[in-house]
Amino acid sequence: MTVNHPEERKSPTRKHTALPKAQILIEALPWLTRHHGKTVVIKFGGNAMVDEELKNAFAQDVVFLRHAGLKPVVVHGGGPQISAALDRHGIVSEFKAGLRVTTEDAMDVVRMVLAGQVQRELVGLLNRHGPFAVGLTGEDAHTLTATRHRPEIDGEPVDIGRVGEITEIDTGAIEALLADGRIPVVSSIARSQDDHHVYNVNADTAAAALAAALDAETLMVLTDVEGLYEDWPHSDEVISRLTASQLEKLLPELSSGMVPKMEGCLHAVRNGVTTARVIDGRVQHSILLEIFTDEGIGTMVVPDGTPHGQHGQHGQGES
C-alpha cells in the first residue's frame, strides 16, 4: 500500500479532476442570481419534440430551472404529431399563409393530439423528476381566448377554419400553479370568444402572448436552426443580438417558418419581456447553455435602448 505524505496531499499544484466542474458552476452564479424568482416561458417544438434524447434533455433542463429558483412555463404545439394523426384519419393536411387549415374534423384531431398525446408525454417526462408538471390547455380557466384568424393572401382575407387569433389572456391558473412550485405545460388551444368551439393557435404566438401577460423575464423559442442568420443562404453566421427595431426591419425578408417565431419575440419584448431568444433545440441542454453561460447560443432580441451587456448579453457577462 502506498502512503502519501501530508506535503503531497497539500500540494497547490495538484489539479483535482472536479475543478473544471466547479468552474462551470461558478460561471453560472451571476446568471443564477439574475434569474432567481423570474418567470421564463419556453416554447417547445421542432426536433426536440420527436427525438427521444432531446426530449429527455429538455425535461431535465426545465426541472433544473425549477430547482435553480426560476419559474418555467412550457408552451407546445405538435405539428409533426398532428400531421401523422390527420393522415391516420384520412384528413388531408393543407397550409395557407404558413398556417394549417383547420376544419371542424381536423380540429377534433388537433385537440386530441395536443392535449391527449403531446402534452401527456411531456408532463410524464417532467414528472419523472418529481411532482412538478401540470398540463392544461388554453381552454382551462379561460387561459387563452381567441377569435377566428383570417390571414391575407395577395391582399385578400382567406378562411383557414378554426385557427385562432388570441384576444384575451387570463393568467390566474398558471400563476396559481407557479406559486405552488409547479411547472405549467400549456397546449396551444384557445376557447372561442364567439361560440362554444375551440381554436387551434400557433404555438409560437401563444408562447409570446403568455410571456407578455405573465410579465416573464425571458421567452425562449426552440427551433431547428442555430438562430437567425445574418445573410441566409449566403452565410451561416448567426446574429447573436438584435433590438426590437432591428428585428422589425428584418421581418419581411425572413423565411415563412421563422416569421411567427420572430414576430413572437418582437411582441414579447415590446410588451414587457426582458429578452426573447431563439435557440437551437437540436443541441442537448441548449436551454441551460443559453441561460447559465456567458457565451449563450442562438439569437437574443432585446427592447430598444437596452445597452450591450445588460439582460444577459451573450459574451458580456454581468453588466
Short mmCIF file of N, CA, C and O in Angstrom, two decimals, residues 151-228:
data_model
loop_
_atom_site.label_atom_id
_atom_site.label_comp_id
_atom_site.label_asym_id
_atom_site.label_seq_id
_atom_site.Cartn_x
_atom_site.Cartn_y
_atom_site.Cartn_z
N PRO A 151 -55.96 35.22 -42.26
CA PRO A 151 -54.76 35.84 -42.85
C PRO A 151 -55.05 36.38 -44.24
O PRO A 151 -56.02 35.96 -44.88
N GLU A 152 -54.20 37.28 -44.68
CA GLU A 152 -54.38 37.84 -46.03
C GLU A 152 -53.40 37.19 -47.00
O GLU A 152 -52.22 37.01 -46.68
N ILE A 153 -53.91 36.80 -48.16
CA ILE A 153 -53.06 36.32 -49.25
C ILE A 153 -53.34 37.21 -50.45
O ILE A 153 -54.50 37.32 -50.88
N ASP A 154 -52.30 37.87 -50.95
CA ASP A 154 -52.46 38.84 -52.05
C ASP A 154 -53.51 39.90 -51.72
O ASP A 154 -54.33 40.28 -52.57
N GLY A 155 -53.50 40.34 -50.47
CA GLY A 155 -54.39 41.42 -50.06
C GLY A 155 -55.81 41.00 -49.75
O GLY A 155 -56.64 41.84 -49.37
N GLU A 156 -56.12 39.69 -49.92
CA GLU A 156 -57.48 39.21 -49.68
C GLU A 156 -57.51 38.31 -48.44
O GLU A 156 -56.68 37.40 -48.32
N PRO A 157 -58.45 38.54 -47.49
CA PRO A 157 -58.55 37.64 -46.34
C PRO A 157 -59.03 36.26 -46.77
O PRO A 157 -59.91 36.14 -47.62
N VAL A 158 -58.41 35.21 -46.18
CA VAL A 158 -58.82 33.84 -46.53
C VAL A 158 -59.27 33.12 -45.27
O VAL A 158 -58.81 33.38 -44.16
N ASP A 159 -60.22 32.20 -45.45
CA ASP A 159 -60.75 31.43 -44.33
C ASP A 159 -59.92 30.15 -44.18
O ASP A 159 -59.86 29.34 -45.10
N ILE A 160 -59.28 29.99 -43.04
CA ILE A 160 -58.49 28.77 -42.82
C ILE A 160 -59.09 27.94 -41.68
O ILE A 160 -58.40 27.16 -41.02
N GLY A 161 -60.38 28.14 -41.45
CA GLY A 161 -61.09 27.30 -40.48
C GLY A 161 -60.87 27.72 -39.04
O GLY A 161 -60.79 28.92 -38.73
N ARG A 162 -60.73 26.74 -38.17
CA ARG A 162 -60.68 27.02 -36.73
C ARG A 162 -59.26 27.31 -36.26
O ARG A 162 -58.69 26.64 -35.41
N VAL A 163 -58.67 28.33 -36.88
CA VAL A 163 -57.37 28.85 -36.46
C VAL A 163 -57.62 30.17 -35.76
O VAL A 163 -58.31 31.05 -36.30
N GLY A 164 -57.12 30.30 -34.55
CA GLY A 164 -57.49 31.44 -33.72
C GLY A 164 -56.43 32.51 -33.59
O GLY A 164 -55.23 32.28 -33.72
N GLU A 165 -56.94 33.70 -33.34
CA GLU A 165 -56.10 34.86 -33.02
C GLU A 165 -56.43 35.24 -31.57
O GLU A 165 -57.60 35.48 -31.24
N ILE A 166 -55.42 35.25 -30.72
CA ILE A 166 -55.66 35.47 -29.28
C ILE A 166 -56.18 36.89 -29.04
O ILE A 166 -55.60 37.87 -29.51
N THR A 167 -57.27 36.98 -28.28
CA THR A 167 -57.85 38.29 -27.96
C THR A 167 -57.75 38.60 -26.47
O THR A 167 -57.84 39.75 -26.07
N GLU A 168 -57.59 37.56 -25.66
CA GLU A 168 -57.61 37.78 -24.21
C GLU A 168 -56.84 36.65 -23.52
O GLU A 168 -56.84 35.51 -23.98
N ILE A 169 -56.16 37.00 -22.43
CA ILE A 169 -55.42 36.01 -21.65
C ILE A 169 -55.75 36.18 -20.18
O ILE A 169 -55.76 37.30 -19.66
N ASP A 170 -56.02 35.07 -19.52
CA ASP A 170 -56.21 35.07 -18.07
C ASP A 170 -55.11 34.18 -17.49
O ASP A 170 -55.11 32.97 -17.69
N THR A 171 -54.17 34.78 -16.79
CA THR A 171 -53.01 34.04 -16.30
C THR A 171 -53.24 33.43 -14.91
O THR A 171 -52.32 32.83 -14.34
N GLY A 172 -54.46 33.56 -14.37
CA GLY A 172 -54.72 33.14 -12.99
C GLY A 172 -54.32 31.70 -12.69
O GLY A 172 -53.66 31.42 -11.69
N ALA A 173 -54.72 30.76 -13.56
CA ALA A 173 -54.43 29.35 -13.31
C ALA A 173 -52.93 29.09 -13.36
O ALA A 173 -52.38 28.36 -12.52
N ILE A 174 -52.25 29.69 -14.34
CA ILE A 174 -50.80 29.49 -14.46
C ILE A 174 -50.07 30.08 -13.25
O ILE A 174 -49.16 29.46 -12.68
N GLU A 175 -50.49 31.29 -12.84
CA GLU A 175 -49.83 31.93 -11.69
C GLU A 175 -50.05 31.13 -10.41
O GLU A 175 -49.15 31.03 -9.57
N ALA A 176 -51.23 30.53 -10.27
CA ALA A 176 -51.51 29.71 -9.09
C ALA A 176 -50.60 28.47 -9.07
O ALA A 176 -50.06 28.09 -8.02
N LEU A 177 -50.40 27.87 -10.24
CA LEU A 177 -49.52 26.71 -10.33
C LEU A 177 -48.07 27.10 -10.02
O LEU A 177 -47.36 26.38 -9.30
N LEU A 178 -47.63 28.22 -10.56
CA LEU A 178 -46.26 28.69 -10.30
C LEU A 178 -46.05 28.97 -8.81
O LEU A 178 -45.01 28.63 -8.24
N ALA A 179 -47.05 29.58 -8.20
CA ALA A 179 -46.96 29.90 -6.76
C ALA A 179 -46.86 28.63 -5.92
O ALA A 179 -46.28 28.62 -4.83
N ASP A 180 -47.39 27.53 -6.47
CA ASP A 180 -47.37 26.24 -5.77
C ASP A 180 -46.13 25.42 -6.14
O ASP A 180 -46.03 24.26 -5.78
N GLY A 181 -45.20 26.04 -6.89
CA GLY A 181 -43.97 25.35 -7.26
C GLY A 181 -44.12 24.37 -8.40
O GLY A 181 -43.25 23.52 -8.62
N ARG A 182 -45.21 24.46 -9.15
CA ARG A 182 -45.45 23.54 -10.27
C ARG A 182 -44.91 24.11 -11.59
O ARG A 182 -44.60 25.29 -11.68
N ILE A 183 -44.85 23.24 -12.59
CA ILE A 183 -44.43 23.64 -13.93
C ILE A 183 -45.64 23.50 -14.86
O ILE A 183 -46.02 22.38 -15.22
N PRO A 184 -46.29 24.60 -15.24
CA PRO A 184 -47.43 24.50 -16.16
C PRO A 184 -46.96 24.09 -17.57
O PRO A 184 -45.96 24.60 -18.06
N VAL A 185 -47.69 23.16 -18.17
CA VAL A 185 -47.41 22.74 -19.54
C VAL A 185 -48.68 23.04 -20.34
O VAL A 185 -49.72 22.40 -20.14
N VAL A 186 -48.61 24.02 -21.24
CA VAL A 186 -49.80 24.57 -21.88
C VAL A 186 -49.88 24.15 -23.35
O VAL A 186 -48.96 24.42 -24.12
N SER A 187 -50.99 23.53 -23.73
CA SER A 187 -51.24 23.21 -25.14
C SER A 187 -51.87 24.43 -25.82
O SER A 187 -52.75 25.08 -25.25
N SER A 188 -51.43 24.68 -27.06
CA SER A 188 -51.84 25.92 -27.74
C SER A 188 -53.22 25.79 -28.40
O SER A 188 -53.37 25.87 -29.62
N ILE A 189 -54.22 25.59 -27.55
CA ILE A 189 -55.62 25.58 -27.97
C ILE A 189 -56.31 26.68 -27.18
O ILE A 189 -56.02 26.85 -25.99
N ALA A 190 -57.19 27.43 -27.82
CA ALA A 190 -57.88 28.53 -27.13
C ALA A 190 -59.39 28.33 -27.17
O ALA A 190 -59.92 27.72 -28.11
N ARG A 191 -60.06 28.83 -26.16
CA ARG A 191 -61.52 28.85 -26.18
C ARG A 191 -61.96 29.95 -27.15
O ARG A 191 -61.24 30.91 -27.39
N SER A 192 -63.15 29.80 -27.67
CA SER A 192 -63.66 30.80 -28.61
C SER A 192 -64.36 31.93 -27.87
O SER A 192 -65.09 31.70 -26.91
N GLN A 193 -64.12 33.14 -28.34
CA GLN A 193 -64.80 34.30 -27.78
C GLN A 193 -66.24 34.38 -28.29
O GLN A 193 -67.10 34.96 -27.63
N ASP A 194 -66.49 33.76 -29.45
CA ASP A 194 -67.76 33.98 -30.15
C ASP A 194 -68.75 32.83 -30.08
O ASP A 194 -69.95 33.03 -30.24
N ASP A 195 -68.23 31.58 -29.93
CA ASP A 195 -69.15 30.44 -29.92
C ASP A 195 -68.64 29.42 -28.89
O ASP A 195 -67.78 29.72 -28.08
N HIS A 196 -69.16 28.21 -28.95
CA HIS A 196 -68.80 27.22 -27.95
C HIS A 196 -67.75 26.24 -28.45
O HIS A 196 -67.57 25.17 -27.88
N HIS A 197 -67.04 26.62 -29.50
CA HIS A 197 -66.00 25.75 -30.05
C HIS A 197 -64.63 26.20 -29.52
O HIS A 197 -64.53 27.08 -28.67
N VAL A 198 -63.59 25.57 -30.06
CA VAL A 198 -62.22 25.95 -29.68
C VAL A 198 -61.43 26.26 -30.94
O VAL A 198 -61.85 25.94 -32.06
N TYR A 199 -60.27 26.90 -30.74
CA TYR A 199 -59.42 27.27 -31.86
C TYR A 199 -58.02 26.68 -31.70
O TYR A 199 -57.50 26.55 -30.59
N ASN A 200 -57.44 26.35 -32.83
CA ASN A 200 -56.03 25.96 -32.91
C ASN A 200 -55.23 27.27 -33.02
O ASN A 200 -55.52 28.11 -33.86
N VAL A 201 -54.26 27.46 -32.13
CA VAL A 201 -53.48 28.70 -32.13
C VAL A 201 -52.02 28.36 -32.38
O VAL A 201 -51.50 27.38 -31.82
N ASN A 202 -51.35 29.13 -33.21
CA ASN A 202 -49.92 28.93 -33.44
C ASN A 202 -49.18 28.97 -32.10
O ASN A 202 -49.34 29.90 -31.32
N ALA A 203 -48.37 27.93 -31.83
CA ALA A 203 -47.74 27.81 -30.50
C ALA A 203 -46.70 28.90 -30.25
O ALA A 203 -46.50 29.33 -29.10
N ASP A 204 -46.01 29.37 -31.30
CA ASP A 204 -45.06 30.48 -31.13
C ASP A 204 -45.80 31.73 -30.67
O ASP A 204 -45.35 32.44 -29.76
N THR A 205 -46.94 31.99 -31.31
CA THR A 205 -47.75 33.16 -30.97
C THR A 205 -48.29 33.05 -29.55
O THR A 205 -48.28 34.02 -28.79
N ALA A 206 -48.77 31.84 -29.20
CA ALA A 206 -49.32 31.63 -27.86
C ALA A 206 -48.26 31.81 -26.78
O ALA A 206 -48.51 32.43 -25.74
N ALA A 207 -47.05 31.29 -27.03
CA ALA A 207 -45.97 31.42 -26.05
C ALA A 207 -45.60 32.88 -25.85
O ALA A 207 -45.39 33.33 -24.71
N ALA A 208 -45.52 33.64 -26.93
CA ALA A 208 -45.16 35.06 -26.83
C ALA A 208 -46.23 35.84 -26.08
O ALA A 208 -45.92 36.68 -25.22
N ALA A 209 -47.49 35.55 -26.38
CA ALA A 209 -48.59 36.26 -25.71
C ALA A 209 -48.61 35.94 -24.21
O ALA A 209 -48.82 36.83 -23.37
N LEU A 210 -48.36 34.68 -23.87
CA LEU A 210 -48.32 34.29 -22.46
C LEU A 210 -47.13 34.93 -21.74
O LEU A 210 -47.25 35.37 -20.60
N ALA A 211 -45.98 34.96 -22.42
CA ALA A 211 -44.79 35.57 -21.81
C ALA A 211 -45.07 37.03 -21.46
O ALA A 211 -44.72 37.50 -20.36
N ALA A 212 -45.72 37.76 -22.38
CA ALA A 212 -46.03 39.16 -22.12
C ALA A 212 -47.05 39.29 -20.98
O ALA A 212 -46.88 40.11 -20.07
N ALA A 213 -48.08 38.44 -20.99
CA ALA A 213 -49.13 38.52 -19.97
C ALA A 213 -48.61 38.15 -18.58
O ALA A 213 -49.09 38.66 -17.57
N LEU A 214 -47.62 37.25 -18.54
CA LEU A 214 -47.06 36.82 -17.26
C LEU A 214 -45.94 37.72 -16.77
O LEU A 214 -45.36 37.50 -15.71
N ASP A 215 -45.61 38.76 -17.58
CA ASP A 215 -44.50 39.65 -17.25
C ASP A 215 -43.22 38.83 -17.06
O ASP A 215 -42.47 39.01 -16.10
N ALA A 216 -42.99 37.90 -17.99
CA ALA A 216 -41.84 36.99 -17.90
C ALA A 216 -40.54 37.74 -18.11
O ALA A 216 -40.48 38.77 -18.80
N GLU A 217 -39.49 37.20 -17.53
CA GLU A 217 -38.14 37.72 -17.75
C GLU A 217 -37.67 37.35 -19.16
O GLU A 217 -37.06 38.15 -19.85
N THR A 218 -37.98 36.12 -19.56
CA THR A 218 -37.44 35.59 -20.81
C THR A 218 -38.47 34.74 -21.55
O THR A 218 -39.21 33.99 -20.94
N LEU A 219 -38.48 34.89 -22.88
CA LEU A 219 -39.18 33.96 -23.76
C LEU A 219 -38.10 33.19 -24.52
O LEU A 219 -37.19 33.80 -25.10
N MET A 220 -38.18 31.86 -24.50
CA MET A 220 -37.23 31.04 -25.26
C MET A 220 -38.01 30.20 -26.26
O MET A 220 -38.95 29.51 -25.89
N VAL A 221 -37.61 30.27 -27.53
CA VAL A 221 -38.28 29.52 -28.59
C VAL A 221 -37.30 28.50 -29.16
O VAL A 221 -36.27 28.88 -29.73
N LEU A 222 -37.60 27.21 -28.99
CA LEU A 222 -36.74 26.17 -29.55
C LEU A 222 -37.04 26.00 -31.03
O LEU A 222 -38.21 25.91 -31.43
N THR A 223 -35.98 25.95 -31.84
CA THR A 223 -36.13 25.82 -33.29
C THR A 223 -35.22 24.71 -33.80
O THR A 223 -34.49 24.10 -33.03
N ASP A 224 -35.24 24.49 -35.10
CA ASP A 224 -34.34 23.52 -35.72
C ASP A 224 -33.21 24.20 -36.48
O ASP A 224 -32.63 23.64 -37.40
N VAL A 225 -32.93 25.44 -36.13
CA VAL A 225 -31.79 26.17 -36.70
C VAL A 225 -30.99 26.79 -35.55
O VAL A 225 -31.45 26.83 -34.42
N GLU A 226 -29.78 27.26 -35.87
CA GLU A 226 -28.90 27.79 -34.82
C GLU A 226 -29.38 29.14 -34.27
O GLU A 226 -28.98 29.55 -33.19
N GLY A 227 -30.22 29.79 -35.02
CA GLY A 227 -30.69 31.13 -34.63
C GLY A 227 -31.09 31.86 -35.89
O GLY A 227 -31.38 31.24 -36.92
N LEU A 228 -31.09 33.18 -35.83
CA LEU A 228 -31.40 33.98 -37.01
C LEU A 228 -30.10 34.25 -37.76
O LEU A 228 -29.15 34.77 -37.19
#
